[in-house]
CSV table of C-alpha atoms and ligand atoms in Angstrom, one decimal:
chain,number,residue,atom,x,y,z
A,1,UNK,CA,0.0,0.0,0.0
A,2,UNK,CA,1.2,3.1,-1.0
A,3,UNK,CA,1.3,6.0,1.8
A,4,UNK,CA,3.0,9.4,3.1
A,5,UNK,CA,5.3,9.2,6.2
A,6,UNK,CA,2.8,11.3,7.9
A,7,UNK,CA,1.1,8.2,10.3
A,8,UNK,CA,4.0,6.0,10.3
A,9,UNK,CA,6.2,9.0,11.8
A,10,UNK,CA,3.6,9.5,14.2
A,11,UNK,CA,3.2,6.3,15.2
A,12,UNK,CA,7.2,5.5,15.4
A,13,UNK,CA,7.5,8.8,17.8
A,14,UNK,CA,4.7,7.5,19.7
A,15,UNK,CA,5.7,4.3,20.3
A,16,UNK,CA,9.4,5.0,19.7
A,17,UNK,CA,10.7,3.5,16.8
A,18,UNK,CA,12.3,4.1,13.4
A,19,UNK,CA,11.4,3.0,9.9
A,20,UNK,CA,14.1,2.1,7.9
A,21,UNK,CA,14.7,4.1,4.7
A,22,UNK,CA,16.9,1.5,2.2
A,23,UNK,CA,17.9,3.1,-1.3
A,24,UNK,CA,16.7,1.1,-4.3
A,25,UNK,CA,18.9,1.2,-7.6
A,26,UNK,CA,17.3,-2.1,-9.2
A,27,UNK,CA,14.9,-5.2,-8.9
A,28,UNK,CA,16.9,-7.4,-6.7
A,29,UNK,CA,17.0,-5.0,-3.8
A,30,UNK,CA,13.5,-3.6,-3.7
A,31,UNK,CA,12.6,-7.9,-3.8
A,32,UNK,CA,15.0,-8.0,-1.0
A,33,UNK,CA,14.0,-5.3,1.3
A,34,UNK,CA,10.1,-6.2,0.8
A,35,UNK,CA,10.4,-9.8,1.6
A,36,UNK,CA,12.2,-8.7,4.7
A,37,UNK,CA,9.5,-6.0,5.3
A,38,UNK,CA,6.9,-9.1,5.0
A,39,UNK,CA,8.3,-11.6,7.2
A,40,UNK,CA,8.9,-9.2,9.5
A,41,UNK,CA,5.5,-7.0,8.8
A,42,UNK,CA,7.2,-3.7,9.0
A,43,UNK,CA,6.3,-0.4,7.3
A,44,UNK,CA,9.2,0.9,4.8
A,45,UNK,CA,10.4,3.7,3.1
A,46,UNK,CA,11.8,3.0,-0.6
A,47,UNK,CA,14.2,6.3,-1.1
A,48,UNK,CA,15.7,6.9,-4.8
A,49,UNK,CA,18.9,8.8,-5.3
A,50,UNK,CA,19.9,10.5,-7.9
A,51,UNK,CA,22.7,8.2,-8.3
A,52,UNK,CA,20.1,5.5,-8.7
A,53,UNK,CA,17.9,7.7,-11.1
A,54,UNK,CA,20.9,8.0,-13.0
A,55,UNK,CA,21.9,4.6,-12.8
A,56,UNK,CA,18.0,2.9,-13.5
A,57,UNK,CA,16.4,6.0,-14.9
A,58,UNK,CA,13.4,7.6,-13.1
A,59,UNK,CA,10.6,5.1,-14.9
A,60,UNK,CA,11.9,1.9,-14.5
A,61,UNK,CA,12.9,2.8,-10.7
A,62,UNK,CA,9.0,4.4,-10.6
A,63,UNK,CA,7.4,1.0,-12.0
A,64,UNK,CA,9.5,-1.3,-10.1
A,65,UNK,CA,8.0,0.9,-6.6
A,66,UNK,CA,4.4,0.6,-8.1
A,67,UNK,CA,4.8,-3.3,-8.5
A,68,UNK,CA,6.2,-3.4,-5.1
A,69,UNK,CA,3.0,-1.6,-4.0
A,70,UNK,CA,1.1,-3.7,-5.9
A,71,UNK,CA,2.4,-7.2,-5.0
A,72,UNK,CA,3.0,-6.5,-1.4
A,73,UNK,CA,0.1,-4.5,-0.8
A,74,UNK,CA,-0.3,-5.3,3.3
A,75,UNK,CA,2.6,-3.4,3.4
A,76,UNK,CA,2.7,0.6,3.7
A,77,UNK,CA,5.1,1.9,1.8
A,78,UNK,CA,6.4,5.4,1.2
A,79,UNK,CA,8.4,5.8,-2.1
A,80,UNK,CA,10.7,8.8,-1.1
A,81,UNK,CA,13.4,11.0,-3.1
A,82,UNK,CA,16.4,10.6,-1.1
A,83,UNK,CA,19.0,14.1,-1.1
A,84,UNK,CA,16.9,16.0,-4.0
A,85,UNK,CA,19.4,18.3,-5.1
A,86,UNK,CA,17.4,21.7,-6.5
A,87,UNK,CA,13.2,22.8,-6.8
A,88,UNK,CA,13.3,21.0,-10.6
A,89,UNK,CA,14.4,17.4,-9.7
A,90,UNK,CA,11.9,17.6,-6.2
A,91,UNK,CA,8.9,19.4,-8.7
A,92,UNK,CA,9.5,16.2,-11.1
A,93,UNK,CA,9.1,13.5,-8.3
A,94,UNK,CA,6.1,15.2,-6.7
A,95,UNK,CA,4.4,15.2,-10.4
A,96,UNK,CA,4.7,12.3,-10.6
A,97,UNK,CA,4.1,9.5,-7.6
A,98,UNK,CA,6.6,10.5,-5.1
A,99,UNK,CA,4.6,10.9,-1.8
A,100,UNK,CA,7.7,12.1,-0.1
A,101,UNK,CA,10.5,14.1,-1.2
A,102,UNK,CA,13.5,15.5,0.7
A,103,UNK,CA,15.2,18.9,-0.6
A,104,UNK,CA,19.1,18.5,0.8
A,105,UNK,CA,19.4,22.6,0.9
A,106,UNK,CA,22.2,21.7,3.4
A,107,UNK,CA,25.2,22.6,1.4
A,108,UNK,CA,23.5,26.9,1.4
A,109,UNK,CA,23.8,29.3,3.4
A,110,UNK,CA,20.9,29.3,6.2
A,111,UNK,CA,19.1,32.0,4.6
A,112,UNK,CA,19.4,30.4,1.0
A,113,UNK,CA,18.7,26.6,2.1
A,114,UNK,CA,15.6,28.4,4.2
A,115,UNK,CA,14.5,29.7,0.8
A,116,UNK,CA,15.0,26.6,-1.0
A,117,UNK,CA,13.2,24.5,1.3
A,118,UNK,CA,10.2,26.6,1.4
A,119,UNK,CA,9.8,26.8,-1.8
A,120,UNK,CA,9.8,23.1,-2.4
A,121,UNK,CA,7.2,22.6,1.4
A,122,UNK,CA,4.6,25.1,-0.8
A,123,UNK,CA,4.7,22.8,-3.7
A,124,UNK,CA,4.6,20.1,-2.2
A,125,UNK,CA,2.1,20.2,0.7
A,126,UNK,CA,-0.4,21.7,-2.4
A,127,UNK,CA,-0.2,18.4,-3.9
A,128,UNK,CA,-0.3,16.6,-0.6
A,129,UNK,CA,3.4,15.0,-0.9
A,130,UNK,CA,5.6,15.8,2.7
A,131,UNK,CA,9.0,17.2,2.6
A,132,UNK,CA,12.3,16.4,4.6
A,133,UNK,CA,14.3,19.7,4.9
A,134,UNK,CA,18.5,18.8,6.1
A,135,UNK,CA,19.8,21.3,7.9
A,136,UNK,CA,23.6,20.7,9.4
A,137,UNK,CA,26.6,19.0,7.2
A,138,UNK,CA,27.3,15.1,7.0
A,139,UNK,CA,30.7,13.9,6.3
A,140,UNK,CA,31.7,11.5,3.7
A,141,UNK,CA,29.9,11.0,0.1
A,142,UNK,CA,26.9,11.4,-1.5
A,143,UNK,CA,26.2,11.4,-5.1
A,144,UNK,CA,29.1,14.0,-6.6
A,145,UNK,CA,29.3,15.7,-3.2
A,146,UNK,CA,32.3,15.3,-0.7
A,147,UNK,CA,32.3,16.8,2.5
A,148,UNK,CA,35.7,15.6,3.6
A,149,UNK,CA,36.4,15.0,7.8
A,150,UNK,CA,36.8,17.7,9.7
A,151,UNK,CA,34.3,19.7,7.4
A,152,UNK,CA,31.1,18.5,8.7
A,153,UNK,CA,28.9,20.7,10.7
A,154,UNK,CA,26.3,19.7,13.9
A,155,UNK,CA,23.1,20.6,13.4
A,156,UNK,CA,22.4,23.3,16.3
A,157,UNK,CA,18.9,23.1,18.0
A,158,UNK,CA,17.8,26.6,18.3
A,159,UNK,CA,18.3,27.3,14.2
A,160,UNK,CA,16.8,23.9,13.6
A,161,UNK,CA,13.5,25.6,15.3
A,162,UNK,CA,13.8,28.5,12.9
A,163,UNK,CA,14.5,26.2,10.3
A,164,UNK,CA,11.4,24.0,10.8
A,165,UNK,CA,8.9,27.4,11.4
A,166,UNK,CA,10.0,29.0,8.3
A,167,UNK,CA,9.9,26.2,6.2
A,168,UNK,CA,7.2,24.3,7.3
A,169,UNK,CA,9.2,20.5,6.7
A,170,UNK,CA,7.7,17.5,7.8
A,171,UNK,CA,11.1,16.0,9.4
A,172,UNK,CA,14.4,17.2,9.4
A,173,UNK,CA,17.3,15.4,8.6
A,174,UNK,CA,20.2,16.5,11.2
A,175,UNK,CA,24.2,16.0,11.7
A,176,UNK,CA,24.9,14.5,14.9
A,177,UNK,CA,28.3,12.5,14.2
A,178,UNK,CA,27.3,10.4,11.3
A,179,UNK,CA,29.1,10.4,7.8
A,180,UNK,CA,27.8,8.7,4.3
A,181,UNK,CA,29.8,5.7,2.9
A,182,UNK,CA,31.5,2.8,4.2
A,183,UNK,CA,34.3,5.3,6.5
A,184,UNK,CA,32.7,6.3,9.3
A,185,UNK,CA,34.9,6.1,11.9
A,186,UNK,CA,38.7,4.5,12.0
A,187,UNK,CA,39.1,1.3,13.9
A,188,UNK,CA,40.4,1.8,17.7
A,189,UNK,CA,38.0,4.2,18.0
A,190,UNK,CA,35.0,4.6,19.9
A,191,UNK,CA,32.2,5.9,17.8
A,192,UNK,CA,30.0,8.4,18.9
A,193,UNK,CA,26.7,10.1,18.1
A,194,UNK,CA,25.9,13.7,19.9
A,195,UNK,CA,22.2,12.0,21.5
A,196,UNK,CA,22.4,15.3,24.0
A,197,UNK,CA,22.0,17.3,20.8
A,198,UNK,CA,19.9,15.0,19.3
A,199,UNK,CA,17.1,15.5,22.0
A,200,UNK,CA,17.4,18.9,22.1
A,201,UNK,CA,16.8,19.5,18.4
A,202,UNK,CA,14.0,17.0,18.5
A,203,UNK,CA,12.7,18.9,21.8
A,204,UNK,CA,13.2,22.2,19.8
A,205,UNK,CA,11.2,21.3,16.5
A,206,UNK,CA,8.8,18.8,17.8
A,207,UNK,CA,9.1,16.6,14.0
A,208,UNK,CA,10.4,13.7,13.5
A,209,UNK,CA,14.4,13.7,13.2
A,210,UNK,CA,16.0,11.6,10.1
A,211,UNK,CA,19.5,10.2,10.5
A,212,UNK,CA,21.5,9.9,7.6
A,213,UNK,CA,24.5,8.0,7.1
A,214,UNK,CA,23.5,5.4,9.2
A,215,UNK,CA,24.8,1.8,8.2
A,216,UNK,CA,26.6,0.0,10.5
A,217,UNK,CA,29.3,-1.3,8.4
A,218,UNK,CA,28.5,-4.7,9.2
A,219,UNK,CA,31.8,-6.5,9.9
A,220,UNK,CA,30.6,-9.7,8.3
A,221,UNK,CA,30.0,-8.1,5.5
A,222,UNK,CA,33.6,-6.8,5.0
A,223,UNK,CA,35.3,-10.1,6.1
A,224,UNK,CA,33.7,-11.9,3.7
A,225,UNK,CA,34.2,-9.2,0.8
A,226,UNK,CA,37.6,-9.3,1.6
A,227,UNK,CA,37.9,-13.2,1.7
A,228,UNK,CA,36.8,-13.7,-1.3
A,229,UNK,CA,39.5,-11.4,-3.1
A,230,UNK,CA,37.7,-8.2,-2.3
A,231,UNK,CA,40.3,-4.9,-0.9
A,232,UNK,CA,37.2,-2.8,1.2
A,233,UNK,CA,39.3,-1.0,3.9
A,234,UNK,CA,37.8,-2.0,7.3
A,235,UNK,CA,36.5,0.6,9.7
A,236,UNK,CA,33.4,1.0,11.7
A,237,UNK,CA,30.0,1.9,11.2
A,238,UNK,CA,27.1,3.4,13.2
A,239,UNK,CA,26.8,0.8,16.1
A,240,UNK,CA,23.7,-0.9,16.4
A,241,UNK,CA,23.2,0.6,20.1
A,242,UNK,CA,23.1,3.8,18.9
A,243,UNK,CA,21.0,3.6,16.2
A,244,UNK,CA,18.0,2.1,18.8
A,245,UNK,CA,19.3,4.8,21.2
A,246,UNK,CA,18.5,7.5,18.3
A,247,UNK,CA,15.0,5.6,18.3
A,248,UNK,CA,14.7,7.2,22.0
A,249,UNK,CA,15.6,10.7,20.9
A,250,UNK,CA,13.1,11.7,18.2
A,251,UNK,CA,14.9,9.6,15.4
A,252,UNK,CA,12.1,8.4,13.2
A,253,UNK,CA,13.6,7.6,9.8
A,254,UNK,CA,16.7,6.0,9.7
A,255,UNK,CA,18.6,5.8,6.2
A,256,UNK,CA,20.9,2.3,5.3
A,257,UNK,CA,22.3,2.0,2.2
A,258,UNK,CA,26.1,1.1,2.2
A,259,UNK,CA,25.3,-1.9,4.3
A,260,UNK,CA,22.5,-3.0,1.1
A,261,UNK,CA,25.9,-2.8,-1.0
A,262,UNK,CA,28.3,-4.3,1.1
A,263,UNK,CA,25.8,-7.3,1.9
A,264,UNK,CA,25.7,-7.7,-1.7
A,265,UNK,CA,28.8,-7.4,-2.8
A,266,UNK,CA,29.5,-10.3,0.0
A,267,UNK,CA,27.2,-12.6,-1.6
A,268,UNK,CA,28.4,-12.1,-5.5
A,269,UNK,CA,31.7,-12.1,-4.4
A,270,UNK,CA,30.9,-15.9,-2.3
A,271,UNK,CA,28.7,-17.2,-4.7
A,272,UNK,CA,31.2,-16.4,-8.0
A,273,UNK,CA,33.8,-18.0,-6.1
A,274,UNK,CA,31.6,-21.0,-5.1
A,275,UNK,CA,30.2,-21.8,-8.7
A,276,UNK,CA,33.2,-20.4,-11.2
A,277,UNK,CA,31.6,-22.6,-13.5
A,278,UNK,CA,28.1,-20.6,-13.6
A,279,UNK,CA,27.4,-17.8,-15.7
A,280,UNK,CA,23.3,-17.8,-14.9
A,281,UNK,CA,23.1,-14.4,-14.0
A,282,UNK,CA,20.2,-14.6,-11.8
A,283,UNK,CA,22.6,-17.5,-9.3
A,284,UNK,CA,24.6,-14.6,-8.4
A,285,UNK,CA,21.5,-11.7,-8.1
A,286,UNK,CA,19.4,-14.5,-6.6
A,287,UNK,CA,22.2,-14.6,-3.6
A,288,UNK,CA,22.6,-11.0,-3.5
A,289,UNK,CA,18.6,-10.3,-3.2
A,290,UNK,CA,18.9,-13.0,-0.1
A,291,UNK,CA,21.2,-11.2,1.6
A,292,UNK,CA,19.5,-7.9,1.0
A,293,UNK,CA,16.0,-9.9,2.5
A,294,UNK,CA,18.4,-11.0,5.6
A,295,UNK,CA,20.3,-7.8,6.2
A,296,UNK,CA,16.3,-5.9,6.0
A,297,UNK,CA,15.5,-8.7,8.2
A,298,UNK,CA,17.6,-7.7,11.4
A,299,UNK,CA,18.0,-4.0,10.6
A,300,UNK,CA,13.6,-3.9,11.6
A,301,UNK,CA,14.7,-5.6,14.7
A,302,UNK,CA,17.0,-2.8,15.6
A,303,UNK,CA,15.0,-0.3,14.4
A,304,UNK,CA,11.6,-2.1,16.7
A,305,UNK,CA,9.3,-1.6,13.3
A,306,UNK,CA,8.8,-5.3,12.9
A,307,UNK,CA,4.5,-5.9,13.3
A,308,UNK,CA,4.0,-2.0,13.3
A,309,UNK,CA,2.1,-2.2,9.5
B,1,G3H,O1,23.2,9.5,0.7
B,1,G3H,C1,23.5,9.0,-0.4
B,1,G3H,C2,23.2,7.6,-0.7
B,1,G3H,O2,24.1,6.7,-0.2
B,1,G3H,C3,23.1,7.4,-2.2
B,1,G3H,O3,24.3,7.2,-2.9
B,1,G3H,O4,24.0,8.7,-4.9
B,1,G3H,O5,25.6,6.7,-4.9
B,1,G3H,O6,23.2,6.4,-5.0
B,1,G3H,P1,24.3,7.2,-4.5
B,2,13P,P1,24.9,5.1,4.6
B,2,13P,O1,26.0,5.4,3.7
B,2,13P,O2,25.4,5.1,6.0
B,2,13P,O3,24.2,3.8,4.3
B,2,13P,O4,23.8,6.3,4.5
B,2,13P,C1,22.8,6.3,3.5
B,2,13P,C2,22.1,7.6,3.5
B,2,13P,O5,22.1,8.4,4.3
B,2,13P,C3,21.2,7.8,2.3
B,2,13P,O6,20.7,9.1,2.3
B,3,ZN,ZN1,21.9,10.6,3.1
């Protein structure tokens, strides 16, 4: 069933819990993630990137979310434009099925990403599609953007409340110590997420919070990449603690995609190396889509969304 954020946010802050938001950039991974979302009977939210429209063009990744709707219709589902980068791409999506868009103004000035955002809330909110605003600067890499360490930027509570009453946003995606990609934080380490600030901002805006860059590098993942000939340097993630302490302060959305890639890289790498004599394509993908369905699986039980549909 296809559906805005608006009830499932209220229901995760209510009964605090987070629904995960996976990226999708082809068949085997929405299959994955809604087979995990069916055993488990959680809600999810299907985000696009533009990497991924890029990748799978905006159609194909638009019919392959309507099938999903269609064939896994118990389900509520939210298809959602992840990082939107300017009014054009987030007008595009909201013409046409999108029922929830973000507009990443993060990388402006205050005043400008304030203009932005608003801009994209009035458009949106005609057509009855909600808006995540970002305010605050994530580390690591998204799309073509690099925000390299030490360049990152909290997101401070009292101009996130001026940020959500001028724009009107739904949620608001914020920086509290987590980065995009598989580099989060060296090894010997211990990683750490600002939860002090975290309640504050969500005490301050009173909408649900989105975290970002929120994979926890699964280390089984990365062995097994790397045992089967792979070179992916090993660091850590977003602890699995955290992310179901970030449950308990305001967190309702909670974004994964570099552990959808790594879990699938794991299982083409294995299963190549297992059959060298196969070349049925769909040996390989079929292994990959099980291990996005099993990664889904125990990501909902971190996140406590399993049997909230
Ligand atoms: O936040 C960004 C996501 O990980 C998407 O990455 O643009 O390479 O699809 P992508
Ligand atoms: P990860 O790179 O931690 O999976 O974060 C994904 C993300 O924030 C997508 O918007
Ligand atoms: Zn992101």
């Amino acid at each position: 069933m296809l559906t805005t954020s608006t009830q499932i946010f209220q229901k995760a802050l209510a009964e605090k819990f987070a629904i995960g938001a996976f990226n999708v950039n082809n068949l085997e991974i929405i299959q994955g993630i809604m087979e995990g979302c069916r055993a488990k009977k959680s809600p999810v939210i299907l985000q696009v990137s533009a990497g991924a429209r890029k990748y799978a063009g905006a159609i194909f990744l638009r019919k392959l979310m309507e099938g999903a709707a269609d064939i896994y219709s118990e389900i509520p589902i939210v298809f959602h434009l992840d990082h939107g980068e300017d009014f054009e791409i987030c007008k595009e999506c909201i013409d046409h099925g999108f029922t929830s868009v973000m507009i990443d103004g993060s990388k402006f000035e205050f005043a400008e990403n304030i203009a932005l955002t608003k801009k994209v809330v009035d458009y949106a909110h005609a057509k009855g599609v909600v808006i995540e605003g970002e305010l605050g600067k994530l580390e690591g890499m998204e799309d073509d953007v690099v925000v390299a360490r030490g360049e990152g930027k909290y997101t401070d509570p009292a101009q996130a409340a001026e940020f959500v009453a001028k724009t009107g946003v739904d949620s608001l995606a914020v920086a509290i110590g987590t980065s995009h990609g598989a580099y989060k934080f060296p090894l010997g380490i211990e990683p750490k997420l600002d939860f002090e600030r975290c309640r504050k901002i969500a005490e301050a805006v009173k909408i649900p919070l989105v975290l970002h860059g929120a994979s926890s590098v699964l280390q089984n993942f990365v062995t097994e990449i790397n045992s089967f000939g792979g070179k992916v340097e090993n660091s850590q993630g977003v602890p699995e603690a955290a992310i179901t302490e970030a449950t308990q302060c305001g967190v309702a959305k909670v974004n994964i995609d570099t552990d959808i890639r790594l879990g699938m890289t794991a299982a083409v790498r294995k299963n190549l190396a297992e059959f060298p004599e196969n070349f049925d394509v769909r040996k390989f993908l079929g292994a990959a889509r099980d291990a996005v369905q099993k990664m889904v699986e125990h990501k909902i039980d971190i996140l406590g969304s399993a049997g909230k549909i």
